[in-house]
CSV table of C-alpha atoms in Angstrom, one decimal:
chain,number,residue,atom,x,y,z
A,1,MET,CA,0.9,59.9,159.3
A,2,GLN,CA,1.4,60.7,155.6
A,3,PRO,CA,-0.7,63.8,154.8
A,4,ILE,CA,-3.3,63.3,152.1
A,5,ILE,CA,-4.2,67.0,151.8
A,6,ASP,CA,-1.8,69.8,151.2
A,7,THR,CA,-3.5,72.2,153.7
A,8,GLU,CA,-1.2,75.1,152.9
A,9,LEU,CA,-2.2,74.9,149.2
A,10,TRP,CA,-5.9,74.6,150.3
A,11,LEU,CA,-5.5,77.8,152.3
A,12,VAL,CA,-3.8,79.5,149.4
A,13,ARG,CA,-6.7,78.7,147.1
A,14,LYS,CA,-9.2,79.7,149.7
A,15,ARG,CA,-7.5,83.1,150.1
A,16,ARG,CA,-7.4,83.5,146.3
A,17,ALA,CA,-11.1,82.7,146.1
A,18,LEU,CA,-11.8,85.3,148.8
A,19,ALA,CA,-9.8,87.9,147.0
A,20,HIS,CA,-11.7,87.3,143.7
A,21,PRO,CA,-15.3,86.6,144.7
A,22,VAL,CA,-17.8,85.2,142.2
A,23,ALA,CA,-21.4,85.8,142.8
A,24,GLY,CA,-23.3,82.7,143.7
A,25,ALA,CA,-20.3,80.5,144.2
A,26,ASP,CA,-20.9,80.3,147.9
A,27,PHE,CA,-24.1,78.3,147.5
A,28,LEU,CA,-22.8,75.3,149.5
A,29,MET,CA,-21.9,77.4,152.5
A,30,ARG,CA,-25.2,79.3,152.4
A,31,ARG,CA,-27.0,75.9,152.2
A,32,ALA,CA,-25.0,74.6,155.1
A,33,ALA,CA,-25.6,77.7,157.1
A,34,GLU,CA,-29.4,77.4,156.6
A,35,ASP,CA,-29.3,73.8,157.7
A,36,LEU,CA,-27.3,74.9,160.8
A,37,ALA,CA,-30.0,77.4,161.7
A,38,ASP,CA,-32.6,74.6,161.5
A,39,ARG,CA,-30.5,72.2,163.6
A,40,LEU,CA,-29.7,74.8,166.3
A,41,GLY,CA,-33.4,75.7,166.4
A,42,ALA,CA,-34.3,72.1,167.2
A,43,VAL,CA,-32.0,72.1,170.3
A,44,GLU,CA,-34.1,73.1,173.3
A,45,ARG,CA,-31.4,74.7,175.4
A,46,LYS,CA,-29.0,77.6,175.4
A,47,PHE,CA,-25.2,77.6,175.6
A,48,GLY,CA,-22.6,79.7,177.4
A,49,LYS,CA,-19.5,79.9,175.2
A,50,ALA,CA,-19.5,78.8,171.6
A,51,ALA,CA,-16.6,78.4,169.1
A,52,VAL,CA,-17.0,78.5,165.4
A,53,LEU,CA,-14.0,76.7,163.8
A,54,PHE,CA,-12.5,77.3,160.4
A,55,CYS,CA,-15.7,78.1,158.5
A,56,GLN,CA,-13.9,80.6,156.2
A,57,THR,CA,-16.9,82.9,156.0
A,58,PRO,CA,-19.0,84.7,158.7
A,59,ASP,CA,-22.1,82.7,157.8
A,60,ALA,CA,-21.9,80.2,160.6
A,61,THR,CA,-21.1,82.8,163.2
A,62,ASP,CA,-24.0,84.9,162.0
A,63,VAL,CA,-26.4,81.9,162.3
A,64,VAL,CA,-25.3,81.1,165.9
A,65,ALA,CA,-25.6,84.8,166.8
A,66,ALA,CA,-29.1,85.1,165.2
A,67,SER,CA,-30.3,81.9,167.0
A,68,GLY,CA,-29.8,83.5,170.4
A,69,LYS,CA,-28.5,80.2,171.7
A,70,ALA,CA,-25.0,81.3,172.7
A,71,ALA,CA,-24.1,84.0,175.2
A,72,GLU,CA,-20.6,84.3,173.8
A,73,ILE,CA,-19.2,83.4,170.3
A,74,VAL,CA,-15.6,83.1,169.4
A,75,ARG,CA,-14.7,82.6,165.7
A,76,VAL,CA,-11.5,80.8,164.8
A,77,GLU,CA,-9.9,81.0,161.4
A,78,ALA,CA,-6.5,79.8,159.9
A,79,ASP,CA,-5.8,83.2,158.3
A,80,PRO,CA,-6.7,86.8,159.1
A,81,ALA,CA,-8.1,87.3,155.6
A,82,PHE,CA,-11.0,85.1,156.5
A,83,LEU,CA,-12.0,87.3,159.4
A,84,ASP,CA,-12.2,90.4,157.1
A,85,GLY,CA,-11.7,92.8,160.0
A,86,ARG,CA,-14.2,91.1,162.3
A,87,PRO,CA,-13.1,89.8,165.8
A,88,GLY,CA,-11.8,86.3,166.1
A,89,LEU,CA,-8.8,84.1,166.8
A,90,ILE,CA,-6.1,82.9,164.4
A,91,ALA,CA,-4.9,79.3,164.9
A,92,PRO,CA,-3.3,76.6,162.7
A,93,LEU,CA,-5.8,74.5,160.8
A,94,GLU,CA,-6.5,71.2,162.7
A,95,THR,CA,-6.1,72.8,166.1
A,96,VAL,CA,-8.7,73.8,168.7
A,97,PRO,CA,-7.1,76.7,170.7
A,98,PHE,CA,-9.2,76.4,173.8
A,99,GLN,CA,-8.6,75.0,177.3
A,100,PRO,CA,-10.2,71.7,178.2
A,101,GLU,CA,-13.9,71.9,179.2
A,102,SER,CA,-14.1,75.6,178.3
A,103,LEU,CA,-16.7,75.5,175.6
A,104,ASP,CA,-20.4,74.7,175.5
A,105,LEU,CA,-21.0,74.6,171.8
A,106,VAL,CA,-18.6,74.0,168.8
A,107,VAL,CA,-19.6,74.4,165.2
A,108,SER,CA,-17.6,73.6,162.1
A,109,LEU,CA,-18.9,74.0,158.5
A,110,LEU,CA,-17.2,72.7,155.3
A,111,SER,CA,-13.6,72.4,156.5
A,112,LEU,CA,-13.2,69.0,158.0
A,113,GLN,CA,-12.9,67.4,154.6
A,114,ALA,CA,-9.6,69.4,154.1
A,115,MET,CA,-8.0,68.1,157.3
A,116,ASN,CA,-5.6,65.2,157.4
A,117,ASP,CA,-6.4,64.1,161.0
A,118,ILE,CA,-10.2,64.3,161.4
A,119,PRO,CA,-10.1,61.8,164.3
A,120,GLY,CA,-7.6,64.0,166.1
A,121,MET,CA,-9.6,67.1,165.4
A,122,LEU,CA,-12.7,65.5,166.9
A,123,VAL,CA,-10.8,64.4,170.0
A,124,GLN,CA,-9.6,68.0,170.5
A,125,ILE,CA,-13.2,69.2,170.1
A,126,ARG,CA,-14.4,66.7,172.7
A,127,ARG,CA,-11.7,67.8,175.2
A,128,ALA,CA,-12.6,71.5,174.7
A,129,LEU,CA,-16.3,70.8,175.5
A,130,ARG,CA,-17.7,71.0,178.9
A,131,PRO,CA,-19.9,68.1,180.1
A,132,ASP,CA,-23.1,68.1,178.1
A,133,GLY,CA,-21.6,70.5,175.5
A,134,LEU,CA,-22.6,70.0,171.8
A,135,PHE,CA,-20.6,69.6,168.6
A,136,LEU,CA,-22.4,70.3,165.3
A,137,GLY,CA,-20.4,69.9,162.1
A,138,ALA,CA,-20.9,69.5,158.4
A,139,PHE,CA,-18.4,68.5,155.7
A,140,ALA,CA,-18.2,67.2,152.2
A,141,GLY,CA,-18.6,63.4,152.3
A,142,ALA,CA,-18.3,60.4,150.1
A,143,GLY,CA,-20.2,60.8,146.8
A,144,THR,CA,-19.2,64.4,146.4
A,145,LEU,CA,-18.0,65.1,142.8
A,146,SER,CA,-18.3,61.4,142.0
A,147,GLU,CA,-19.3,62.3,138.4
A,148,LEU,CA,-16.2,64.5,138.0
A,149,ARG,CA,-13.9,61.9,139.5
A,150,GLU,CA,-15.2,59.1,137.2
A,151,SER,CA,-15.0,61.3,134.1
A,152,LEU,CA,-11.4,62.5,134.8
A,153,LEU,CA,-10.3,58.9,135.6
A,154,ALA,CA,-11.9,57.5,132.4
A,155,ALA,CA,-10.4,60.3,130.2
A,156,GLU,CA,-6.9,60.0,131.7
A,157,THR,CA,-6.9,56.2,131.4
A,158,GLU,CA,-8.0,56.4,127.8
A,159,LEU,CA,-5.5,59.0,126.8
A,160,TYR,CA,-2.4,58.0,128.9
A,161,GLY,CA,-3.0,54.4,129.9
A,162,GLY,CA,-3.1,55.4,133.6
A,163,ALA,CA,-4.5,58.0,135.9
A,164,SER,CA,-3.4,60.2,138.9
A,165,PRO,CA,-5.8,61.3,141.7
A,166,ARG,CA,-7.5,64.6,141.0
A,167,VAL,CA,-10.4,64.6,143.5
A,168,ILE,CA,-9.7,64.2,147.2
A,169,PRO,CA,-11.1,61.1,149.0
A,170,PHE,CA,-14.2,61.9,151.1
A,171,THR,CA,-15.3,60.3,154.4
A,172,ASP,CA,-18.2,57.9,154.2
A,173,VAL,CA,-21.3,58.7,156.4
A,174,ARG,CA,-20.9,55.3,158.2
A,175,ASP,CA,-17.3,56.1,159.1
A,176,ALA,CA,-18.4,59.5,160.4
A,177,GLY,CA,-20.5,58.0,163.1
A,178,ALA,CA,-17.6,55.7,164.2
A,179,LEU,CA,-15.3,58.8,164.3
A,180,LEU,CA,-17.7,60.5,166.7
A,181,GLN,CA,-17.8,57.5,169.0
A,182,ARG,CA,-14.0,57.1,168.8
A,183,ALA,CA,-13.6,60.7,169.9
A,184,GLY,CA,-15.7,59.9,173.0
A,185,LEU,CA,-18.7,62.0,172.0
A,186,ALA,CA,-22.1,60.7,173.3
A,187,LEU,CA,-25.4,60.4,171.6
A,188,PRO,CA,-23.8,60.6,168.1
A,189,VAL,CA,-26.1,61.4,165.2
A,190,VAL,CA,-24.9,61.4,161.5
A,191,ASP,CA,-27.0,62.0,158.4
A,192,VAL,CA,-26.2,63.0,154.9
A,193,GLU,CA,-27.9,65.4,152.4
A,194,THR,CA,-27.0,65.2,148.7
A,195,VAL,CA,-27.2,68.5,146.8
A,196,THR,CA,-27.3,68.1,143.0
A,197,VAL,CA,-26.3,71.1,141.0
A,198,ARG,CA,-26.6,71.4,137.2
A,199,TYR,CA,-24.1,73.0,134.8
A,200,ASP,CA,-23.8,73.6,131.1
A,201,THR,CA,-20.4,71.9,130.9
A,202,LEU,CA,-17.6,70.4,133.1
A,203,PHE,CA,-15.7,73.6,132.6
A,204,ASP,CA,-18.5,75.6,134.3
A,205,LEU,CA,-18.3,73.2,137.3
A,206,ILE,CA,-14.5,73.6,137.5
A,207,ALA,CA,-15.0,77.4,137.4
A,208,ASP,CA,-17.3,77.1,140.4
A,209,LEU,CA,-14.9,74.9,142.3
A,210,ARG,CA,-12.1,77.4,141.6
A,211,ALA,CA,-14.3,80.2,142.9
A,212,MET,CA,-14.9,78.2,146.1
A,213,GLY,CA,-11.2,77.5,146.5
A,214,GLU,CA,-12.0,73.8,146.3
A,215,THR,CA,-9.9,72.6,143.3
A,216,SER,CA,-7.6,69.7,144.1
A,217,ALA,CA,-5.2,70.1,147.0
A,218,LEU,CA,-4.0,66.5,147.1
A,219,THR,CA,-0.5,66.0,148.3
A,220,ASP,CA,-0.1,63.2,145.8
A,221,ARG,CA,-1.5,65.2,142.9
A,222,SER,CA,0.1,65.2,139.5
A,223,ARG,CA,2.5,68.2,139.2
A,224,ARG,CA,2.1,68.1,135.4
A,225,PRO,CA,-0.5,70.6,134.3
A,226,GLY,CA,-3.5,68.9,132.8
A,227,ALA,CA,-3.5,69.1,129.0
A,228,ARG,CA,-6.4,70.7,127.3
A,229,LYS,CA,-7.2,67.5,125.5
A,230,LEU,CA,-7.6,65.7,128.9
A,231,PHE,CA,-10.3,68.1,130.1
A,232,THR,CA,-11.9,68.2,126.7
A,233,ARG,CA,-12.2,64.4,126.7
A,234,ALA,CA,-13.4,64.4,130.3
A,235,ALA,CA,-16.1,66.9,129.4
A,236,GLU,CA,-17.3,64.7,126.6
A,237,ILE,CA,-17.4,61.6,128.9
A,238,TYR,CA,-19.2,63.7,131.6
A,239,ALA,CA,-21.8,64.8,129.1
A,240,GLU,CA,-22.2,61.2,127.8
A,241,ARG,CA,-22.7,59.7,131.3
A,242,PHE,CA,-24.2,62.4,133.5
A,243,SER,CA,-26.3,64.7,131.5
A,244,ASP,CA,-30.1,65.3,131.6
A,245,ALA,CA,-32.4,65.4,128.6
A,246,ASP,CA,-31.7,69.1,128.1
A,247,GLY,CA,-28.0,68.4,127.8
A,248,ARG,CA,-27.0,69.9,131.1
A,249,ILE,CA,-24.7,67.9,133.4
A,250,ARG,CA,-25.2,67.0,137.1
A,251,ALA,CA,-22.7,67.4,139.9
A,252,SER,CA,-23.3,65.9,143.3
A,253,PHE,CA,-22.2,67.3,146.7
A,254,SER,CA,-22.9,65.1,149.7
A,255,ILE,CA,-23.0,67.1,152.9
A,256,VAL,CA,-22.5,64.9,156.0
A,257,TRP,CA,-23.8,66.3,159.2
A,258,MET,CA,-22.4,65.2,162.6
A,259,SER,CA,-23.6,65.9,166.1
A,260,GLY,CA,-22.4,64.6,169.4
A,261,TRP,CA,-22.4,65.6,173.1
A,262,ALA,CA,-19.6,65.6,175.6
A,263,PRO,CA,-20.6,62.9,178.1
A,264,ASP,CA,-22.6,63.9,181.2
A,265,ALA,CA,-24.4,62.0,183.9
A,266,SER,CA,-27.7,63.8,183.0
A,267,GLN,CA,-27.8,62.3,179.5
A,268,GLN,CA,-30.2,59.5,178.6
A,269,LYS,CA,-28.5,56.1,178.7
A,270,PRO,CA,-29.3,53.1,176.5
A,271,LEU,CA,-31.0,50.2,178.4
A,272,LYS,CA,-28.8,47.3,179.4
A,273,PRO,CA,-29.2,44.2,177.3
A,274,GLY,CA,-31.8,41.8,178.8
A,275,SER,CA,-33.4,44.6,180.9
A,276,ALA,CA,-36.7,44.6,178.9
A,277,LYS,CA,-39.8,43.5,180.8
A,278,VAL,CA,-41.7,42.3,177.7
A,279,SER,CA,-40.1,40.2,175.0
A,280,LEU,CA,-40.2,41.2,171.4
A,281,LYS,CA,-41.8,37.8,170.6
A,282,THR,CA,-44.7,38.6,172.9
A,283,ILE,CA,-45.2,42.0,171.3
A,284,LEU,CA,-45.2,40.6,167.7
A,285,GLU,CA,-47.6,37.8,168.7
A,286,ASN,CA,-50.0,40.2,170.3
A,287,PRO,CA,-49.8,43.4,168.3
A,288,GLY,CA,-53.1,44.8,169.7
A,289,GLY,CA,-52.6,43.7,173.3
A,290,ARG,CA,-50.7,45.0,176.3
C-alpha cells in the first residue's frame, strides 16, 4: 500500500510542537478529552485493563483514570518525549502492542487521521480486546480545514496553473462506520461534531496548526517551499469566502467519534428479518391502537 502520510515527519512535527508549547494550542485535544469523559460516564460498567493509544498528551489517560472505570491503564506512545517521564510503553505508530484478548477498553484520541492503515489498526484493536471489550476513538474527519484546503487550491491554481495537495485527506463519517464493521466490532456507533474556530487571518490559523504539530505531512507534498505570494493570495481568498461580518475567518475541525464492542454472546442482537409480530402497515393504520 502506497503510504499517504509521512508518519515519521508527523512525529518530528509533534515532537517539535511539544518542545515549543504555545498556550491554548491544545484546544482540540482538551475538547476531545472532555467529550471522552462524557462518553465514558455514559457507559454503565467498569473495565479491567485499559490501553490509551498514541494520544500524544496525558489528557486521555487522565480522563480514564478520573472516571474510575478502569482498574489498570497502560499508555502507549510512539516516542518517549510524549510520555514526559510518566509510565507507559513505546511502540511504532499503527501497532497495538498487546496480546489477543488482553484488554477490556481501548481509547485513541486524535491520531488515527495520521495513520496510513486505519482498517489495519482497527483490526489490531479488535484482536486485542476481550469479548465485550470497548473501543472509543476520535479523529479529525472529512470537513476538517475545508476552508484552508479550498483557499490554498484556488490560490495555487490562479498563480501557477495547477496545485499540489497541502491538506491531508480525511475519512468521511459514513466510511468510519463501515471500517468498524469491517474490523469485526459489534454495535458500532459513529457521530461527528464540528468545532468552528475563528482567527484574524490565515497566518494565525497556520501558526496554531504548527503549534499542534499538524502542518501537512503528506508523502506526496510539494518539496518546493511555498512562496510568500501563494499564502498571501490564499489569505485574501480565505477572507473573501470564509469571513464573518467582523472580518475574522472561520476554520472547521470535524471530530469523528467511533465506538464498537468486541463481539460477545451477551450482547443485544438485531431481530431477524420477518420476525416482527405486528406489521408496520398495521401500526401506521392504527396509531392509537394496540
